[in-house]
């Protein structure tokens, strides 16, 4: 009885952890698996050193593109939020609006720094050397050392979670900065209603802003779900729902 109860508790805890991970990575889940988890899994599963090194080089170029995107998006978000702090409505609004905007600026700055750091530490092998035989011995040893490190710290055929967290941290911080920015906008728009609930211009602005926000959230998550399912390599719920909607509305 005690053994079955312990197994049930472990299974329940595992489901809770999986649900929490899915919620926490909702905004960038496909990026997480496409650019970090699955490439590491392919490197771990590859048996030939030459294939391992080639997969590592391809993955490094993918992460380099991601880091460049993070720096660009974070810089744009940084300047946008900084300009929002100059709004008269922000300065006269509730203190939480300014606090959230400052937090978003700090998070965007950290995302830029982490993206730059990732560019510096990624395996630096010239892209024109497409064949493994074109690499020097020192380059091969360097790449193979990284592969061995990934394989030693693996958990079964899954990558180490701390390594995944470190590699995905720039995108996570950028997503958190965007969410914090949106929370600051909500604080600016809805703060007047907290002071006095009247059907005035502030209330009308809040209603329009809330309606457009609901529409944007619905469009974002529905289209993201369909696109992730369309290009996903796994036959998960996203791909099945994407195929169902495509057949339904064809």
PDB file of C-alpha atoms in Angstrom:
ATOM      1  CA  UNK A   1       0.000   0.000   0.000  1.00  0.00           C
ATOM      2  CA  UNK A   2       2.760   2.441   0.987  1.00  0.00           C
ATOM      3  CA  UNK A   3       4.723   1.617  -2.196  1.00  0.00           C
ATOM      4  CA  UNK A   4       1.727   2.313  -4.440  1.00  0.00           C
ATOM      5  CA  UNK A   5       0.989   5.541  -2.554  1.00  0.00           C
ATOM      6  CA  UNK A   6       4.594   6.689  -2.973  1.00  0.00           C
ATOM      7  CA  UNK A   7       4.469   5.871  -6.695  1.00  0.00           C
ATOM      8  CA  UNK A   8       1.221   7.798  -7.078  1.00  0.00           C
ATOM      9  CA  UNK A   9       2.709  10.802  -5.255  1.00  0.00           C
ATOM     10  CA  UNK A  10       5.812  10.732  -7.480  1.00  0.00           C
ATOM     11  CA  UNK A  11       3.672  10.509 -10.626  1.00  0.00           C
ATOM     12  CA  UNK A  12       1.503  13.407  -9.447  1.00  0.00           C
ATOM     13  CA  UNK A  13       4.552  15.503  -8.595  1.00  0.00           C
ATOM     14  CA  UNK A  14       6.051  14.734 -11.999  1.00  0.00           C
ATOM     15  CA  UNK A  15       2.852  15.902 -13.727  1.00  0.00           C
ATOM     16  CA  UNK A  16       2.828  19.095 -11.666  1.00  0.00           C
ATOM     17  CA  UNK A  17       6.452  19.808 -12.595  1.00  0.00           C
ATOM     18  CA  UNK A  18       5.725  19.148 -16.277  1.00  0.00           C
ATOM     19  CA  UNK A  19       2.682  21.441 -16.131  1.00  0.00           C
ATOM     20  CA  UNK A  20       4.741  24.166 -14.460  1.00  0.00           C
ATOM     21  CA  UNK A  21       7.483  23.824 -17.095  1.00  0.00           C
ATOM     22  CA  UNK A  22       4.916  24.032 -19.882  1.00  0.00           C
ATOM     23  CA  UNK A  23       3.368  27.188 -18.411  1.00  0.00           C
ATOM     24  CA  UNK A  24       6.766  28.773 -17.703  1.00  0.00           C
ATOM     25  CA  UNK A  25       7.959  28.145 -21.280  1.00  0.00           C
ATOM     26  CA  UNK A  26       4.656  28.964 -22.975  1.00  0.00           C
ATOM     27  CA  UNK A  27       5.970  32.005 -24.862  1.00  0.00           C
ATOM     28  CA  UNK A  28       9.104  30.336 -26.213  1.00  0.00           C
ATOM     29  CA  UNK A  29       8.458  26.601 -25.944  1.00  0.00           C
ATOM     30  CA  UNK A  30       9.102  25.810 -29.606  1.00  0.00           C
ATOM     31  CA  UNK A  31      12.293  27.893 -29.569  1.00  0.00           C
ATOM     32  CA  UNK A  32      13.371  25.999 -26.473  1.00  0.00           C
ATOM     33  CA  UNK A  33      12.999  22.590 -28.119  1.00  0.00           C
ATOM     34  CA  UNK A  34      13.993  23.563 -31.665  1.00  0.00           C
ATOM     35  CA  UNK A  35      17.118  25.562 -30.792  1.00  0.00           C
ATOM     36  CA  UNK A  36      18.331  23.903 -27.584  1.00  0.00           C
ATOM     37  CA  UNK A  37      16.807  20.608 -26.446  1.00  0.00           C
ATOM     38  CA  UNK A  38      16.523  18.691 -29.730  1.00  0.00           C
ATOM     39  CA  UNK A  39      19.973  19.679 -31.101  1.00  0.00           C
ATOM     40  CA  UNK A  40      21.610  18.526 -27.861  1.00  0.00           C
ATOM     41  CA  UNK A  41      19.630  15.283 -28.013  1.00  0.00           C
ATOM     42  CA  UNK A  42      20.852  14.657 -31.567  1.00  0.00           C
ATOM     43  CA  UNK A  43      24.446  15.290 -30.486  1.00  0.00           C
ATOM     44  CA  UNK A  44      24.062  12.901 -27.546  1.00  0.00           C
ATOM     45  CA  UNK A  45      22.523  10.152 -29.684  1.00  0.00           C
ATOM     46  CA  UNK A  46      25.049  10.406 -32.516  1.00  0.00           C
ATOM     47  CA  UNK A  47      27.584   7.581 -32.361  1.00  0.00           C
ATOM     48  CA  UNK A  48      30.327   8.800 -34.720  1.00  0.00           C
ATOM     49  CA  UNK A  49      32.648  11.626 -33.548  1.00  0.00           C
ATOM     50  CA  UNK A  50      32.609  13.236 -36.997  1.00  0.00           C
ATOM     51  CA  UNK A  51      28.808  13.378 -36.954  1.00  0.00           C
ATOM     52  CA  UNK A  52      28.824  14.741 -33.402  1.00  0.00           C
ATOM     53  CA  UNK A  53      31.161  17.577 -34.325  1.00  0.00           C
ATOM     54  CA  UNK A  54      29.132  18.466 -37.416  1.00  0.00           C
ATOM     55  CA  UNK A  55      25.906  18.575 -35.387  1.00  0.00           C
ATOM     56  CA  UNK A  56      27.632  20.775 -32.819  1.00  0.00           C
ATOM     57  CA  UNK A  57      28.793  23.213 -35.508  1.00  0.00           C
ATOM     58  CA  UNK A  58      25.309  23.411 -37.036  1.00  0.00           C
ATOM     59  CA  UNK A  59      23.791  23.980 -33.608  1.00  0.00           C
ATOM     60  CA  UNK A  60      26.339  26.693 -32.826  1.00  0.00           C
ATOM     61  CA  UNK A  61      25.355  28.614 -35.959  1.00  0.00           C
ATOM     62  CA  UNK A  62      21.682  28.260 -35.009  1.00  0.00           C
ATOM     63  CA  UNK A  63      22.330  29.640 -31.512  1.00  0.00           C
ATOM     64  CA  UNK A  64      24.369  32.473 -33.014  1.00  0.00           C
ATOM     65  CA  UNK A  65      21.377  33.519 -35.125  1.00  0.00           C
ATOM     66  CA  UNK A  66      19.150  33.306 -32.059  1.00  0.00           C
ATOM     67  CA  UNK A  67      21.545  35.443 -30.003  1.00  0.00           C
ATOM     68  CA  UNK A  68      21.638  38.123 -32.708  1.00  0.00           C
ATOM     69  CA  UNK A  69      17.835  38.187 -32.742  1.00  0.00           C
ATOM     70  CA  UNK A  70      17.705  38.470 -28.941  1.00  0.00           C
ATOM     71  CA  UNK A  71      20.089  41.427 -28.968  1.00  0.00           C
ATOM     72  CA  UNK A  72      18.045  43.198 -31.658  1.00  0.00           C
ATOM     73  CA  UNK A  73      14.687  42.554 -29.986  1.00  0.00           C
ATOM     74  CA  UNK A  74      15.998  43.445 -26.522  1.00  0.00           C
ATOM     75  CA  UNK A  75      17.478  46.700 -27.803  1.00  0.00           C
ATOM     76  CA  UNK A  76      14.168  47.634 -29.443  1.00  0.00           C
ATOM     77  CA  UNK A  77      12.262  46.799 -26.254  1.00  0.00           C
ATOM     78  CA  UNK A  78      14.779  48.772 -24.164  1.00  0.00           C
ATOM     79  CA  UNK A  79      14.251  51.980 -26.171  1.00  0.00           C
ATOM     80  CA  UNK A  80      10.463  51.487 -26.320  1.00  0.00           C
ATOM     81  CA  UNK A  81      10.081  51.095 -22.559  1.00  0.00           C
ATOM     82  CA  UNK A  82      12.457  54.005 -21.901  1.00  0.00           C
ATOM     83  CA  UNK A  83      10.228  56.261 -24.006  1.00  0.00           C
ATOM     84  CA  UNK A  84       7.141  55.049 -22.126  1.00  0.00           C
ATOM     85  CA  UNK A  85       8.634  56.407 -18.892  1.00  0.00           C
ATOM     86  CA  UNK A  86       8.398  59.919 -20.389  1.00  0.00           C
ATOM     87  CA  UNK A  87       4.646  59.740 -20.862  1.00  0.00           C
ATOM     88  CA  UNK A  88       2.700  62.182 -18.660  1.00  0.00           C
ATOM     89  CA  UNK A  89       0.210  59.389 -17.969  1.00  0.00           C
ATOM     90  CA  UNK A  90       3.020  57.198 -16.645  1.00  0.00           C
ATOM     91  CA  UNK A  91       4.363  59.912 -14.359  1.00  0.00           C
ATOM     92  CA  UNK A  92       0.910  60.591 -12.912  1.00  0.00           C
ATOM     93  CA  UNK A  93      -0.087  56.935 -12.757  1.00  0.00           C
ATOM     94  CA  UNK A  94       0.230  54.398  -9.937  1.00  0.00           C
ATOM     95  CA  UNK A  95       3.794  53.700  -8.744  1.00  0.00           C
ATOM     96  CA  UNK A  96       3.576  50.104 -10.046  1.00  0.00           C
ATOM     97  CA  UNK A  97       3.607  51.337 -13.666  1.00  0.00           C
ATOM     98  CA  UNK A  98       7.000  53.003 -13.329  1.00  0.00           C
ATOM     99  CA  UNK A  99       8.314  50.072 -11.290  1.00  0.00           C
ATOM    100  CA  UNK A 100       7.282  47.569 -13.962  1.00  0.00           C
ATOM    101  CA  UNK A 101       8.750  49.713 -16.748  1.00  0.00           C
ATOM    102  CA  UNK A 102      12.070  50.015 -14.897  1.00  0.00           C
ATOM    103  CA  UNK A 103      12.051  46.256 -14.300  1.00  0.00           C
ATOM    104  CA  UNK A 104      11.418  45.674 -18.016  1.00  0.00           C
ATOM    105  CA  UNK A 105      14.348  47.933 -18.931  1.00  0.00           C
ATOM    106  CA  UNK A 106      16.636  46.041 -16.560  1.00  0.00           C
ATOM    107  CA  UNK A 107      15.508  42.667 -17.911  1.00  0.00           C
ATOM    108  CA  UNK A 108      16.007  43.818 -21.511  1.00  0.00           C
ATOM    109  CA  UNK A 109      19.503  45.007 -20.628  1.00  0.00           C
ATOM    110  CA  UNK A 110      20.322  41.657 -18.996  1.00  0.00           C
ATOM    111  CA  UNK A 111      19.008  39.859 -22.104  1.00  0.00           C
ATOM    112  CA  UNK A 112      21.346  41.936 -24.274  1.00  0.00           C
ATOM    113  CA  UNK A 113      24.314  41.116 -22.032  1.00  0.00           C
ATOM    114  CA  UNK A 114      23.489  37.400 -21.919  1.00  0.00           C
ATOM    115  CA  UNK A 115      23.007  37.315 -25.694  1.00  0.00           C
ATOM    116  CA  UNK A 116      26.405  38.951 -26.167  1.00  0.00           C
ATOM    117  CA  UNK A 117      27.994  36.533 -23.716  1.00  0.00           C
ATOM    118  CA  UNK A 118      26.513  33.582 -25.578  1.00  0.00           C
ATOM    119  CA  UNK A 119      27.952  34.871 -28.849  1.00  0.00           C
ATOM    120  CA  UNK A 120      31.386  35.074 -27.240  1.00  0.00           C
ATOM    121  CA  UNK A 121      31.414  31.558 -25.791  1.00  0.00           C
ATOM    122  CA  UNK A 122      29.798  29.667 -28.694  1.00  0.00           C
ATOM    123  CA  UNK A 123      32.199  27.382 -30.601  1.00  0.00           C
ATOM    124  CA  UNK A 124      33.973  29.685 -33.050  1.00  0.00           C
ATOM    125  CA  UNK A 125      34.699  27.662 -36.179  1.00  0.00           C
ATOM    126  CA  UNK A 126      34.753  29.327 -39.578  1.00  0.00           C
ATOM    127  CA  UNK A 127      31.533  28.528 -41.482  1.00  0.00           C
ATOM    128  CA  UNK A 128      33.409  28.003 -44.751  1.00  0.00           C
ATOM    129  CA  UNK A 129      34.890  24.796 -43.316  1.00  0.00           C
ATOM    130  CA  UNK A 130      31.861  22.663 -44.034  1.00  0.00           C
ATOM    131  CA  UNK A 131      33.629  19.312 -43.935  1.00  0.00           C
ATOM    132  CA  UNK A 132      35.049  17.805 -40.765  1.00  0.00           C
ATOM    133  CA  UNK A 133      38.245  16.929 -42.627  1.00  0.00           C
ATOM    134  CA  UNK A 134      38.875  20.649 -43.242  1.00  0.00           C
ATOM    135  CA  UNK A 135      39.158  21.343 -39.502  1.00  0.00           C
ATOM    136  CA  UNK A 136      42.507  21.562 -37.799  1.00  0.00           C
ATOM    137  CA  UNK A 137      43.408  19.104 -35.061  1.00  0.00           C
ATOM    138  CA  UNK A 138      42.988  21.773 -32.381  1.00  0.00           C
ATOM    139  CA  UNK A 139      39.501  22.636 -33.678  1.00  0.00           C
ATOM    140  CA  UNK A 140      38.508  18.983 -33.675  1.00  0.00           C
ATOM    141  CA  UNK A 141      39.787  18.539 -30.118  1.00  0.00           C
ATOM    142  CA  UNK A 142      37.923  21.662 -28.985  1.00  0.00           C
ATOM    143  CA  UNK A 143      34.618  20.554 -30.524  1.00  0.00           C
ATOM    144  CA  UNK A 144      35.023  16.993 -29.288  1.00  0.00           C
ATOM    145  CA  UNK A 145      35.656  18.248 -25.743  1.00  0.00           C
ATOM    146  CA  UNK A 146      32.324  20.096 -25.831  1.00  0.00           C
ATOM    147  CA  UNK A 147      30.565  16.997 -27.185  1.00  0.00           C
ATOM    148  CA  UNK A 148      32.068  14.832 -24.435  1.00  0.00           C
ATOM    149  CA  UNK A 149      30.955  17.367 -21.838  1.00  0.00           C
ATOM    150  CA  UNK A 150      27.386  17.285 -23.151  1.00  0.00           C
ATOM    151  CA  UNK A 151      27.335  13.496 -23.186  1.00  0.00           C
ATOM    152  CA  UNK A 152      28.808  13.104 -19.684  1.00  0.00           C
ATOM    153  CA  UNK A 153      26.262  15.423 -18.071  1.00  0.00           C
ATOM    154  CA  UNK A 154      23.251  13.958 -19.869  1.00  0.00           C
ATOM    155  CA  UNK A 155      20.338  12.304 -18.130  1.00  0.00           C
ATOM    156  CA  UNK A 156      19.552   9.199 -20.173  1.00  0.00           C
ATOM    157  CA  UNK A 157      19.197  10.679 -23.670  1.00  0.00           C
ATOM    158  CA  UNK A 158      18.006  14.039 -22.329  1.00  0.00           C
ATOM    159  CA  UNK A 159      20.253  17.079 -21.924  1.00  0.00           C
ATOM    160  CA  UNK A 160      21.178  18.416 -18.520  1.00  0.00           C
ATOM    161  CA  UNK A 161      18.454  20.786 -17.288  1.00  0.00           C
ATOM    162  CA  UNK A 162      20.881  23.313 -15.838  1.00  0.00           C
ATOM    163  CA  UNK A 163      22.711  23.509 -19.166  1.00  0.00           C
ATOM    164  CA  UNK A 164      19.410  23.978 -21.004  1.00  0.00           C
ATOM    165  CA  UNK A 165      18.439  26.716 -18.529  1.00  0.00           C
ATOM    166  CA  UNK A 166      21.752  28.530 -19.036  1.00  0.00           C
ATOM    167  CA  UNK A 167      21.565  28.256 -22.838  1.00  0.00           C
ATOM    168  CA  UNK A 168      17.946  29.427 -22.956  1.00  0.00           C
ATOM    169  CA  UNK A 169      18.332  32.175 -20.326  1.00  0.00           C
ATOM    170  CA  UNK A 170      18.633  35.098 -22.822  1.00  0.00           C
ATOM    171  CA  UNK A 171      15.332  34.168 -24.492  1.00  0.00           C
ATOM    172  CA  UNK A 172      13.680  33.577 -21.111  1.00  0.00           C
ATOM    173  CA  UNK A 173      14.784  36.993 -19.822  1.00  0.00           C
ATOM    174  CA  UNK A 174      13.613  38.676 -23.036  1.00  0.00           C
ATOM    175  CA  UNK A 175      10.178  37.034 -22.719  1.00  0.00           C
ATOM    176  CA  UNK A 176       9.965  38.123 -19.084  1.00  0.00           C
ATOM    177  CA  UNK A 177      10.897  41.679 -20.099  1.00  0.00           C
ATOM    178  CA  UNK A 178       8.073  41.710 -22.658  1.00  0.00           C
ATOM    179  CA  UNK A 179       5.566  40.406 -20.096  1.00  0.00           C
ATOM    180  CA  UNK A 180       6.717  43.008 -17.550  1.00  0.00           C
ATOM    181  CA  UNK A 181       6.319  45.741 -20.169  1.00  0.00           C
ATOM    182  CA  UNK A 182       2.747  44.621 -20.855  1.00  0.00           C
ATOM    183  CA  UNK A 183       2.018  44.605 -17.114  1.00  0.00           C
ATOM    184  CA  UNK A 184       3.295  48.180 -16.939  1.00  0.00           C
ATOM    185  CA  UNK A 185       0.951  49.211 -19.751  1.00  0.00           C
ATOM    186  CA  UNK A 186      -1.958  47.644 -17.870  1.00  0.00           C
ATOM    187  CA  UNK A 187      -0.965  49.577 -14.762  1.00  0.00           C
ATOM    188  CA  UNK A 188      -0.954  52.855 -16.717  1.00  0.00           C
ATOM    189  CA  UNK A 189      -4.296  52.214 -18.418  1.00  0.00           C
ATOM    190  CA  UNK A 190      -6.270  50.760 -15.508  1.00  0.00           C
ATOM    191  CA  UNK A 191      -4.802  52.824 -12.637  1.00  0.00           C
ATOM    192  CA  UNK A 192      -7.349  55.677 -13.084  1.00  0.00           C
ATOM    193  CA  UNK A 193     -10.208  53.175 -12.732  1.00  0.00           C
ATOM    194  CA  UNK A 194      -8.803  52.044  -9.386  1.00  0.00           C
ATOM    195  CA  UNK A 195      -9.049  55.621  -8.083  1.00  0.00           C
ATOM    196  CA  UNK A 196     -12.607  56.263  -9.253  1.00  0.00           C
ATOM    197  CA  UNK A 197     -14.891  53.951 -11.182  1.00  0.00           C
ATOM    198  CA  UNK A 198     -16.623  56.334 -13.573  1.00  0.00           C
ATOM    199  CA  UNK A 199     -17.637  56.052 -17.208  1.00  0.00           C
ATOM    200  CA  UNK A 200     -15.271  58.765 -18.412  1.00  0.00           C
ATOM    201  CA  UNK A 201     -12.528  58.949 -21.030  1.00  0.00           C
ATOM    202  CA  UNK A 202     -10.153  56.840 -18.893  1.00  0.00           C
ATOM    203  CA  UNK A 203     -12.743  54.084 -18.662  1.00  0.00           C
ATOM    204  CA  UNK A 204     -13.338  54.122 -22.418  1.00  0.00           C
ATOM    205  CA  UNK A 205      -9.605  53.895 -23.078  1.00  0.00           C
ATOM    206  CA  UNK A 206      -9.386  50.949 -20.662  1.00  0.00           C
ATOM    207  CA  UNK A 207     -12.246  49.108 -22.378  1.00  0.00           C
ATOM    208  CA  UNK A 208     -10.754  49.556 -25.849  1.00  0.00           C
ATOM    209  CA  UNK A 209      -7.287  48.583 -24.601  1.00  0.00           C
ATOM    210  CA  UNK A 210      -8.661  45.495 -22.829  1.00  0.00           C
ATOM    211  CA  UNK A 211     -10.647  44.364 -25.891  1.00  0.00           C
ATOM    212  CA  UNK A 212      -7.659  44.753 -28.217  1.00  0.00           C
ATOM    213  CA  UNK A 213      -5.442  42.943 -25.706  1.00  0.00           C
ATOM    214  CA  UNK A 214      -7.811  39.962 -25.576  1.00  0.00           C
ATOM    215  CA  UNK A 215      -7.869  39.859 -29.386  1.00  0.00           C
ATOM    216  CA  UNK A 216      -4.063  40.055 -29.626  1.00  0.00           C
ATOM    217  CA  UNK A 217      -3.552  37.334 -27.012  1.00  0.00           C
ATOM    218  CA  UNK A 218      -6.032  35.032 -28.780  1.00  0.00           C
ATOM    219  CA  UNK A 219      -4.410  35.613 -32.182  1.00  0.00           C
ATOM    220  CA  UNK A 220      -0.888  35.220 -30.781  1.00  0.00           C
ATOM    221  CA  UNK A 221      -1.444  31.930 -29.000  1.00  0.00           C
ATOM    222  CA  UNK A 222      -3.673  30.396 -31.688  1.00  0.00           C
ATOM    223  CA  UNK A 223      -1.319  31.220 -34.558  1.00  0.00           C
ATOM    224  CA  UNK A 224       1.737  30.241 -32.494  1.00  0.00           C
ATOM    225  CA  UNK A 225       0.117  26.916 -31.654  1.00  0.00           C
ATOM    226  CA  UNK A 226      -0.679  26.238 -35.320  1.00  0.00           C
ATOM    227  CA  UNK A 227       2.794  27.252 -36.548  1.00  0.00           C
ATOM    228  CA  UNK A 228       4.529  25.201 -33.860  1.00  0.00           C
ATOM    229  CA  UNK A 229       2.427  22.206 -34.780  1.00  0.00           C
ATOM    230  CA  UNK A 230       3.111  22.687 -38.482  1.00  0.00           C
ATOM    231  CA  UNK A 231       6.898  22.796 -38.132  1.00  0.00           C
ATOM    232  CA  UNK A 232       7.336  20.599 -35.066  1.00  0.00           C
ATOM    233  CA  UNK A 233       9.381  17.436 -35.449  1.00  0.00           C
ATOM    234  CA  UNK A 234       7.285  15.574 -32.877  1.00  0.00           C
ATOM    235  CA  UNK A 235       3.749  14.237 -33.170  1.00  0.00           C
ATOM    236  CA  UNK A 236       2.498  16.115 -30.134  1.00  0.00           C
ATOM    237  CA  UNK A 237      -0.804  17.848 -29.368  1.00  0.00           C
ATOM    238  CA  UNK A 238       0.302  20.974 -31.253  1.00  0.00           C
ATOM    239  CA  UNK A 239       0.802  19.069 -34.525  1.00  0.00           C
ATOM    240  CA  UNK A 240      -2.489  17.187 -34.153  1.00  0.00           C
ATOM    241  CA  UNK A 241      -4.476  20.357 -33.455  1.00  0.00           C
ATOM    242  CA  UNK A 242      -2.741  22.141 -36.331  1.00  0.00           C
ATOM    243  CA  UNK A 243      -3.670  19.351 -38.753  1.00  0.00           C
ATOM    244  CA  UNK A 244      -7.245  19.261 -37.422  1.00  0.00           C
ATOM    245  CA  UNK A 245      -7.733  23.013 -37.937  1.00  0.00           C
ATOM    246  CA  UNK A 246      -6.127  22.891 -41.386  1.00  0.00           C
ATOM    247  CA  UNK A 247      -8.482  20.099 -42.494  1.00  0.00           C
ATOM    248  CA  UNK A 248     -11.474  21.740 -40.819  1.00  0.00           C
ATOM    249  CA  UNK A 249     -11.031  25.158 -42.405  1.00  0.00           C
ATOM    250  CA  UNK A 250      -9.466  24.117 -45.718  1.00  0.00           C
TER     251      UNK A 250
END
